[in-house]
Coordinates of C-alpha atoms in Angstrom, one line a residue:
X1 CA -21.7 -7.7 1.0
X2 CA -19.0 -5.0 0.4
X3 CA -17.5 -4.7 -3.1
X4 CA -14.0 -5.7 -3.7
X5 CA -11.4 -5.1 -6.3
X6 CA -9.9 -8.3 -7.2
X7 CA -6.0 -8.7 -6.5
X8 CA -4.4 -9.7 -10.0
X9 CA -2.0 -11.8 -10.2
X10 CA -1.7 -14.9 -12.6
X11 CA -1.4 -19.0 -11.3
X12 CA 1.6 -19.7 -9.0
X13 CA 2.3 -16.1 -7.5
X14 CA 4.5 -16.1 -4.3
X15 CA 5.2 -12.9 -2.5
X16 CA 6.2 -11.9 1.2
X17 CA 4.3 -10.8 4.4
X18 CA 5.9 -7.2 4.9
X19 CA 9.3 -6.7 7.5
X20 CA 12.9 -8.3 6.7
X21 CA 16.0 -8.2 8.2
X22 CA 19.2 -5.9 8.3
X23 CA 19.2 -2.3 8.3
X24 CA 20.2 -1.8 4.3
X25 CA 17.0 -0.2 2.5
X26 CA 18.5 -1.0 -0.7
X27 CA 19.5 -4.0 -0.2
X28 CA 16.2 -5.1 0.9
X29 CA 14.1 -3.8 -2.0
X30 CA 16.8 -5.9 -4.1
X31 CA 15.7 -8.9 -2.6
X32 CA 12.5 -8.1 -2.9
X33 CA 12.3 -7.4 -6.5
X34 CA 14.9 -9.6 -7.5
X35 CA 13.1 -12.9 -6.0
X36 CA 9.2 -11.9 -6.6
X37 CA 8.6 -11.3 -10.4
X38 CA 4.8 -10.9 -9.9
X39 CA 4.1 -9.6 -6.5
X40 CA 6.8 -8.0 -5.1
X41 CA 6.2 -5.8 -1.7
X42 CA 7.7 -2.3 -0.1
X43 CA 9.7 -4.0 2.5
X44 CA 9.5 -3.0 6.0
X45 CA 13.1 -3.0 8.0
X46 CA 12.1 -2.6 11.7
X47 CA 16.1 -3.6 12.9
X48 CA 16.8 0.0 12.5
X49 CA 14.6 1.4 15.7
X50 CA 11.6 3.1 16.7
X51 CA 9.5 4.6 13.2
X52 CA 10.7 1.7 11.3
X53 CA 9.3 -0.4 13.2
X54 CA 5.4 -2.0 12.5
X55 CA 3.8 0.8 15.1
X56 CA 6.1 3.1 14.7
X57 CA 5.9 3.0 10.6
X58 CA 1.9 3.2 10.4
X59 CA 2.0 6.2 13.5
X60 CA 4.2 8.1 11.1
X61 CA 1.9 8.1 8.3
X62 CA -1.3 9.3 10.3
X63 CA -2.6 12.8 9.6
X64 CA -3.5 15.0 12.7
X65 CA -2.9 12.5 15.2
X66 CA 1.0 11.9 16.5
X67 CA 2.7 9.3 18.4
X68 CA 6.1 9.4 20.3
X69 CA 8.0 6.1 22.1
X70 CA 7.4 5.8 25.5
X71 CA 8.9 3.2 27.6
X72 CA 5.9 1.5 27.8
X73 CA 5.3 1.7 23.7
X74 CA 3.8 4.2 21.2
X75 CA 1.3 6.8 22.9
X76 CA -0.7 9.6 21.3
X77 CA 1.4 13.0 21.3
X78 CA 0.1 16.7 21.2
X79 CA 2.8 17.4 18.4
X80 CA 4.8 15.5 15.9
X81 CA 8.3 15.2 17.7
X82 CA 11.7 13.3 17.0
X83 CA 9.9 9.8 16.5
X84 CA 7.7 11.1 13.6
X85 CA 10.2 12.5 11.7
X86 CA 12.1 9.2 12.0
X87 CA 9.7 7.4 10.8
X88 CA 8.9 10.2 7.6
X89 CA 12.7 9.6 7.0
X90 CA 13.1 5.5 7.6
X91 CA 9.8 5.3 4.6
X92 CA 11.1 8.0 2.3
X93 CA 14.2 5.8 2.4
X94 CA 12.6 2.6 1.4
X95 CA 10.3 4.3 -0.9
X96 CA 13.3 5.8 -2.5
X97 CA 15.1 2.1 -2.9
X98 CA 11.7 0.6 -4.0
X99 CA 11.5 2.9 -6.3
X100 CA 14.7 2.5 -7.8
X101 CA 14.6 -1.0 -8.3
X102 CA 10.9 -1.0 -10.4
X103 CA 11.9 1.6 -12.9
X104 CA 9.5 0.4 -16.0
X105 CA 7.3 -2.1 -13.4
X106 CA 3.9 -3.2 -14.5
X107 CA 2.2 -5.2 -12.5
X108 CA 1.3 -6.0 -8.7
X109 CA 2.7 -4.2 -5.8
X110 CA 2.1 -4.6 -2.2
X111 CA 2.6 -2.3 0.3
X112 CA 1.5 -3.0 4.2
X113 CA 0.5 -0.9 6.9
X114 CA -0.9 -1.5 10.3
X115 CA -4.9 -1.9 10.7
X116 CA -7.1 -0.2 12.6
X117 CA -7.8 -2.4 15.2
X118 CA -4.4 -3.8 16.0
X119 CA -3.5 0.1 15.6
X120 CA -5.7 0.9 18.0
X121 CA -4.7 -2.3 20.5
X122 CA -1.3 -0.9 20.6
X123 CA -1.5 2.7 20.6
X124 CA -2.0 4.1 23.9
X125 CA -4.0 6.8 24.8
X126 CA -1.8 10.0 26.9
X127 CA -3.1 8.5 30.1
X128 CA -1.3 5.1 29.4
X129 CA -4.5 3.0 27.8
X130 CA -4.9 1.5 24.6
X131 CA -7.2 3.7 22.4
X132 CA -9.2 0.7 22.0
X133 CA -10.4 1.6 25.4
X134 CA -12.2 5.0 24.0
X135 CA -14.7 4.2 20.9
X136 CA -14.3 8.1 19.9
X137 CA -10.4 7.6 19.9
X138 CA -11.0 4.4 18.0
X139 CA -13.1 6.2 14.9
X140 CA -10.6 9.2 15.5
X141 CA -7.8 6.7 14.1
X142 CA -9.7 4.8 11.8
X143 CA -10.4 8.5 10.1
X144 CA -6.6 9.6 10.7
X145 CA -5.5 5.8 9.1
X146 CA -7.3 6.2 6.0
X147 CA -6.3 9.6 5.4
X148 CA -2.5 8.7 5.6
X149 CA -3.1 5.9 3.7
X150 CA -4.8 7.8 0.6
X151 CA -2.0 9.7 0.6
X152 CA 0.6 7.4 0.6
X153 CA -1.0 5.1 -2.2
X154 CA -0.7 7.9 -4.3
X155 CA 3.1 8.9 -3.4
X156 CA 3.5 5.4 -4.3
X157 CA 1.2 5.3 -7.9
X158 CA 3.4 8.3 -8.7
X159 CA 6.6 6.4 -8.1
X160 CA 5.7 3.4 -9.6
X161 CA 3.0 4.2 -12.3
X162 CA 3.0 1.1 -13.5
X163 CA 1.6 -0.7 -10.2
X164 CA -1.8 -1.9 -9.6
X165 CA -1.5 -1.4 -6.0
X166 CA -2.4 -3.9 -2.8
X167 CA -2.9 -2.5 0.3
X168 CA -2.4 -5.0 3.3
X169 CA -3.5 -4.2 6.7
X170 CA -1.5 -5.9 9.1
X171 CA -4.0 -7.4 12.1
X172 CA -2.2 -9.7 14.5
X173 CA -4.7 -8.1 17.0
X174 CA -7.7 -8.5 15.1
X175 CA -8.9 -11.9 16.8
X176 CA -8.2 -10.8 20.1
X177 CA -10.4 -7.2 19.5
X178 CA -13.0 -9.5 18.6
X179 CA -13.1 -11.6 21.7
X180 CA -12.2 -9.5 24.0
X181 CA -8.6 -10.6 25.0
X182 CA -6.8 -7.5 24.8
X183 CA -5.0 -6.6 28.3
X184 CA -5.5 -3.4 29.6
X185 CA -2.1 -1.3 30.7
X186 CA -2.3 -2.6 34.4
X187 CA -2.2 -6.4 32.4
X188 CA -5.2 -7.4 35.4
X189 CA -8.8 -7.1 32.7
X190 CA -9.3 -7.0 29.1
X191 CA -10.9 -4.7 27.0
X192 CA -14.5 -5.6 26.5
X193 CA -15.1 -6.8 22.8
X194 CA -15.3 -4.6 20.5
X195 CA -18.9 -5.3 18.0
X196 CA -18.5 -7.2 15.0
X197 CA -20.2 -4.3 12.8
X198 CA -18.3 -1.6 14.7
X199 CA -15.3 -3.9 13.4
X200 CA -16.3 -4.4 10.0
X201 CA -17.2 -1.1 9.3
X202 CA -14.0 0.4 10.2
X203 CA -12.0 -2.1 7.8
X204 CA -14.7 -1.3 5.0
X205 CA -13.4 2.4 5.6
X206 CA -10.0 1.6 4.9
X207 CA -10.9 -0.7 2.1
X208 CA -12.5 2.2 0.1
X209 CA -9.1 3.9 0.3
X210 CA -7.2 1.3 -1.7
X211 CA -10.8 0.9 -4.2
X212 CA -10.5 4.1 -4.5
X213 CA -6.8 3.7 -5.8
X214 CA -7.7 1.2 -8.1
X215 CA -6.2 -1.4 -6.0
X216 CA -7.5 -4.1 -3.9
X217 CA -7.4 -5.2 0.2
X218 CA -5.9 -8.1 1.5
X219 CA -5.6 -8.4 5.6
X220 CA -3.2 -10.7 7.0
X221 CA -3.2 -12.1 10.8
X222 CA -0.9 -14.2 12.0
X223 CA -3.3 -15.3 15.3
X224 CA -5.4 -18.2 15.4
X225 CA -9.1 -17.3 14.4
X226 CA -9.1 -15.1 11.5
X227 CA -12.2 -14.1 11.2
X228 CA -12.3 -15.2 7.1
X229 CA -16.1 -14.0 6.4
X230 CA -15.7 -11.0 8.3
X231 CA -13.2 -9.6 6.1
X232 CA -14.6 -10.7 3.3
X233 CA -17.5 -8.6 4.1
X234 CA -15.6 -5.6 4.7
X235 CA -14.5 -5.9 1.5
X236 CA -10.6 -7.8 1.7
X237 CA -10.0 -9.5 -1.9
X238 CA -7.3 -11.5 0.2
X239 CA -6.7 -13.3 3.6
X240 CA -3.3 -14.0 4.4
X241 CA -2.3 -16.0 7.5
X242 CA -0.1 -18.8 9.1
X243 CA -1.0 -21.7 7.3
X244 CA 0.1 -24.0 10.4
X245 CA -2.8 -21.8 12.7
X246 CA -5.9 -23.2 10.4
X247 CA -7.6 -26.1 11.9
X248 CA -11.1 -28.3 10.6
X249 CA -13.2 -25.4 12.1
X250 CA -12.0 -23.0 9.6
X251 CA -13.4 -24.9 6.6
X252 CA -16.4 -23.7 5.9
X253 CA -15.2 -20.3 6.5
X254 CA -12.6 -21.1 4.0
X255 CA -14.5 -22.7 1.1
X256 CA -17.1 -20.3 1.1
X257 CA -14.1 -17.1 0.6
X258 CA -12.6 -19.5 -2.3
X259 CA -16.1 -19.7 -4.2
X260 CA -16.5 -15.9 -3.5
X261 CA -12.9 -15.4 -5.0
X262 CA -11.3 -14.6 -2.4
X263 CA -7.6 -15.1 -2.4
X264 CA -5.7 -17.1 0.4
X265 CA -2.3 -15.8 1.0
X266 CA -1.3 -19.1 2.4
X267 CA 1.5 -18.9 5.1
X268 CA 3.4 -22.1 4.2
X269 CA 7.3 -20.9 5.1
X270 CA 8.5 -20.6 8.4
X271 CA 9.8 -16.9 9.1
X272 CA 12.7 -18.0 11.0
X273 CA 15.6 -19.5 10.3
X274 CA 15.3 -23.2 10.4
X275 CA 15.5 -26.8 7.2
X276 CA 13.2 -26.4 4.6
X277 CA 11.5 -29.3 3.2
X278 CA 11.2 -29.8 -0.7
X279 CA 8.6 -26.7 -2.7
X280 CA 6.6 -29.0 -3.3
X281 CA 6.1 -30.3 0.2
X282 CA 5.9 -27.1 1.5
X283 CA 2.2 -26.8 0.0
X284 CA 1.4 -30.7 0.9
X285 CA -1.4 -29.2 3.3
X286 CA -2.5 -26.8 1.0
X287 CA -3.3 -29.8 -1.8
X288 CA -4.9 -31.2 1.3
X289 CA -6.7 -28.8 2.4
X290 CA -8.5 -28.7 -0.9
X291 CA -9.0 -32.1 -1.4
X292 CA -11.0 -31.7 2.2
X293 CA -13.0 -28.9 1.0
X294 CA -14.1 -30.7 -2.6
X295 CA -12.7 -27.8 -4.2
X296 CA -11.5 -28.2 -8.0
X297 CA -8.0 -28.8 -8.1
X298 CA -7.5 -26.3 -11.4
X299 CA -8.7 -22.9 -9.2
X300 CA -5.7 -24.2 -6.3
X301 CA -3.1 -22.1 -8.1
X302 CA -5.2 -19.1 -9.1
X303 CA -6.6 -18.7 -5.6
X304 CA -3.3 -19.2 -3.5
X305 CA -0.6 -17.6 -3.1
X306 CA 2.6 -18.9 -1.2
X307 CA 4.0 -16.7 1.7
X308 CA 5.9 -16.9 4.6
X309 CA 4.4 -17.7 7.7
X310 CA 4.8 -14.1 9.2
X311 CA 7.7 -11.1 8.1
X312 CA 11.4 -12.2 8.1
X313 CA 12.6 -9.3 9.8
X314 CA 13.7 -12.5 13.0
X315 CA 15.4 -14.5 10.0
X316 CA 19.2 -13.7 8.9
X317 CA 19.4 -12.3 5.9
X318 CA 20.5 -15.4 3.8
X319 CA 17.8 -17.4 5.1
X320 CA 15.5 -14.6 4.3
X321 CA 16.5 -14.3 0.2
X322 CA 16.0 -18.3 0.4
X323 CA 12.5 -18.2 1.8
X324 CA 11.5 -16.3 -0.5
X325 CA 12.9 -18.1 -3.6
X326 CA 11.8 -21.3 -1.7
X327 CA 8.1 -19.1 -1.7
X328 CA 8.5 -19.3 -5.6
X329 CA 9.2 -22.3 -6.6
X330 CA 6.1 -23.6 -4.1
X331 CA 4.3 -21.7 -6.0
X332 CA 5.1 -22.7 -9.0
X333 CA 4.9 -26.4 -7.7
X334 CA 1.1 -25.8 -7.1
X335 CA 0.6 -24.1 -10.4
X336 CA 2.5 -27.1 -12.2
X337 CA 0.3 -30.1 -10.1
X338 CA -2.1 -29.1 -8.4
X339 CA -3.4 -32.3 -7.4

């Protein structure tokens, strides 16, 4: 089993999943550090085009390898062009307004980037296929990925000295790679599945970037199946998914990353606008889901966190601030009684 750097943060910690609404980079990180005390995150504002978007954003910080739009989606460029300098510009923009608004922070911050697998499931190749298609294109990224990354962890630890950083890798894709359901560009087959430990390995890789800047991995997925002990082996102090996704077969999966210490970024908020129950009934199925897996109810708050079920960049922007404050005091609802 991989090491893994735990993610600190104290009993009843709320944060978001990554992308929120409106175009206003300031504005964003405002809401961001003004509602999440112990977790805050670098928002991601994908409203503003190509390069700020969650393709677009993770393209821009590869090294070596470039991407331009295409109307079909992202492909693989000979040269950085007008797209990657977009994207350099949208993140030194929200890098700058992050930065401004954690002068003197000490204490957890989260920043997000695409994985290499869903990276790889989206990217396209120049003839038109996913790189997932080519297993040398697929190391290629994995190799380009963690060398962008390293470097922007330390842009950011020089920013914001007093972070202890988490890296999360964003992999909607991830269950699909694993079972083969990813279409190919003429939409008739599906890539073939790509091998567990071919899988693993690559996310170890990219876990060994944020170790190695003193911070710690969490992967979120918003698909049903994560693959909870797959991660965990790859070294991922934290799973975060859509809470509403987990069924009975996940159980097991799920106890055993608790006792290991791994934290559940629980996805208990809807992302879109739409009534929100009570805090405390938002996390109902969490206190439920613990009871089912005879798990003691004083570790529920130091092994959950509360999130929204995905990014908030579909939400309005009211709706957004209140999920997130909503986020908190859920938190702080499981944290107060957690049976």
């Amino acid at each position: 089993m991989s090491e893994k750097s735990s993610i600190e943060v104290g009993p009843g910690t709320a944060t978001g999943v990554g992308s929120m609404p409106g175009t206003d980079a300031r504005e964003a990180a405002r809401t961001v550090t003004g509602s999440l005390e112990t977790l805050p995150y670098l928002p991601e504002l994908p409203a503003r085009g190509p390069g700020a978007d969650m393709i677009g954003r993770t393209a821009g910080l590869l090294v070596e390898v470039f991407a331009q739009v295409e109307p079909s989606g992202w492909r693989i460029a000979d040269r950085p062009g007008r797209d990657t300098r977009r994207a350099h510009s949208w993140l030194r923009e929200d890098l700058d307004a992050l930065e401004e608004f954690t002068q003197g922070y000490e204490g957890a911050l989260k920043v997000s980037a695409v994985g290499p697998w869903t990276l790889a499931a989206a990217l396209q190749l120049r003839g038109g296929e996913a790189a997932l298609a080519d297993p040398g294109a697929c190391r290629e990224l994995t190799a380009s990925l963690a060398e962008g990354l390293r470097g922007h962890l330390a842009e950011l630890r020089r920013r914001v000295p007093g972070a202890r950083l988490v890296l999360q890798l964003d992999e909607p894709s991830l269950p699909a790679v694993l079972r083969g359901q990813v279409r190919t560009a003429s939409g008739y087959r599906t890539h073939r599945a790509v091998d567990r430990a071919v899988v693993e390995g690559a996310l170890r890789d990219i876990a060994a970037v944020a170790h190695g800047a003193e911070g710690s991995l969490v992967v979120h997925s918003c698909a049903p199946g994560v693959p909870f002990a797959l991660l965990r082996r790859a070294g991922a102090a934290g799973v975060s998914f859509d809470f509403s996704l987990i069924t009975e077969r996940e159980d097991e999966a799920l106890g055993e990353a608790v006792e290991a210490g791994t934290k559940l970024f629980a996805g208990v908020v809807p992302g879109v606008d739409g009534p929100l129950s009570d805090p405390a009934g938002s996390v109902m199925g969490v206190r439920t889901l613990w009871r089912r897996l005879g798990l003691s109810p004083e570790a529920l708050a130091e092994s959950v966190v509360v999130t929204p079920s995905c990014g908030l960049a579909g939400a309005s922007p009211a709706y957004a601030r209140t999920a997130l404050a909503h986020c908190v005091r859920a938190a702080r609802s499981l944290a107060d009684n957690p049976e």
